[in-house]
Phi, psi and omega in degrees: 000147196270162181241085165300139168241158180257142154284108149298150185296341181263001195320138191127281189266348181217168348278133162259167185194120152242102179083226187251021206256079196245152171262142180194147171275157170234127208262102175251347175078216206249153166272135137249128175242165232247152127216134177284167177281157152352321232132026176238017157304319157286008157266000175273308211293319171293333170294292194294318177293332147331285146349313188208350194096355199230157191240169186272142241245131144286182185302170173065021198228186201200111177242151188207142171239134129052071170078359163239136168242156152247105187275134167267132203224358179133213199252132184031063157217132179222177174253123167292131175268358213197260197280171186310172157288184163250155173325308210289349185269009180296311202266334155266000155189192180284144153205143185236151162297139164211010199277345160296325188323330243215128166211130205247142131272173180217110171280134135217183187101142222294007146232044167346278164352285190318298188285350154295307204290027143262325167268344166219137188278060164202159212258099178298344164331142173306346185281321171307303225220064166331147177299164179084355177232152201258145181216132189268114188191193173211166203232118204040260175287317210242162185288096173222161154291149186236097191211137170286090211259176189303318244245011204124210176223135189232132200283140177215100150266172180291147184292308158328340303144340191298293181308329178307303181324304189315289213288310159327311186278342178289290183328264198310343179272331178286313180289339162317303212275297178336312191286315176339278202292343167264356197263000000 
């Protein structure tokens, strides 16, 4: 019989740090993602703050709580972040488990900024693109969640996707760190 071990998607492959800048996975516990049913977006939302503390995101937002986050993830979709769901979110909307899906990173360090804005076409300053707030966009090739936490920004690719992932943002953290040290 095989002896299997579970893997993070990034195992391996993280954390790097370049110049002042570090890449890391982040052990966020489980994804569920959220869609209401019909006309049950505020009873989802009443659900969840019950539930968890937290309300279901307008677009672009990011709500959070005590060991939870709720991601706005596209139209009338979001990722519940940290804990299992609770039952009660059964009846005003889908949630499907995703947490094998998914490799969540964290850029942080003071020229984040800098190494995204090689890789994705939106303009992330803090003044545009505040903590609490979120973007569904892509980073180079691929297909990502996007969002600004106190600590950095933290990226959710597809797990299959990781090592691209991983190695796209090393290119750009290199190309970063390189003007650093010459400007």
């Amino acid at each position: 019989m095989v002896d299997l071990t579970a893997k993070s998607a990034c195992d391996g492959l993280l954390p790097i740090s370049k110049g002042d800048v570090t890449l890391s996975e982040l052990e966020i516990g489980n994804i569920t993602a959220l869609s209401p049913f019909r006309g049950q977006r505020a009873a989802l939302s009443t659900a969840l703050k019950a539930a968890h503390g937290v309300a279901f995101p307008n677009a672009g937002k990011v709500s959070e709580g005590e060991g939870v986050s709720c991601v706005w993830s596209g139209r009338d979709q979001a990722f519940l972040i940290g804990p299992p769901p609770a039952e009660d979110l059964a009846a005003p909307a889908a949630m499907t488990d995703q947490s094998d899906a998914w490799a969540v990173v964290l850029l942080a360090g003071a020229a984040a900024e800098d190494v995204l804005a090689r890789l994705v076409p939106l303009d992330l300053r803090a003044g545009a693109f505040p903590v609490g707030t979120s973007a569904r966009t892509l980073c180079q090739h691929m297909t990502i969640t996007l969002w600004r936490r106190d600590d950095g920004f933290a990226i959710m690719a597809f797990r299959s996707m990781a090592r691209t992932l991983a190695h796209e943002i090393s290119e750009a953290m290199t190309s970063v760190a390189g003007r650093q040290v010459a400007g």
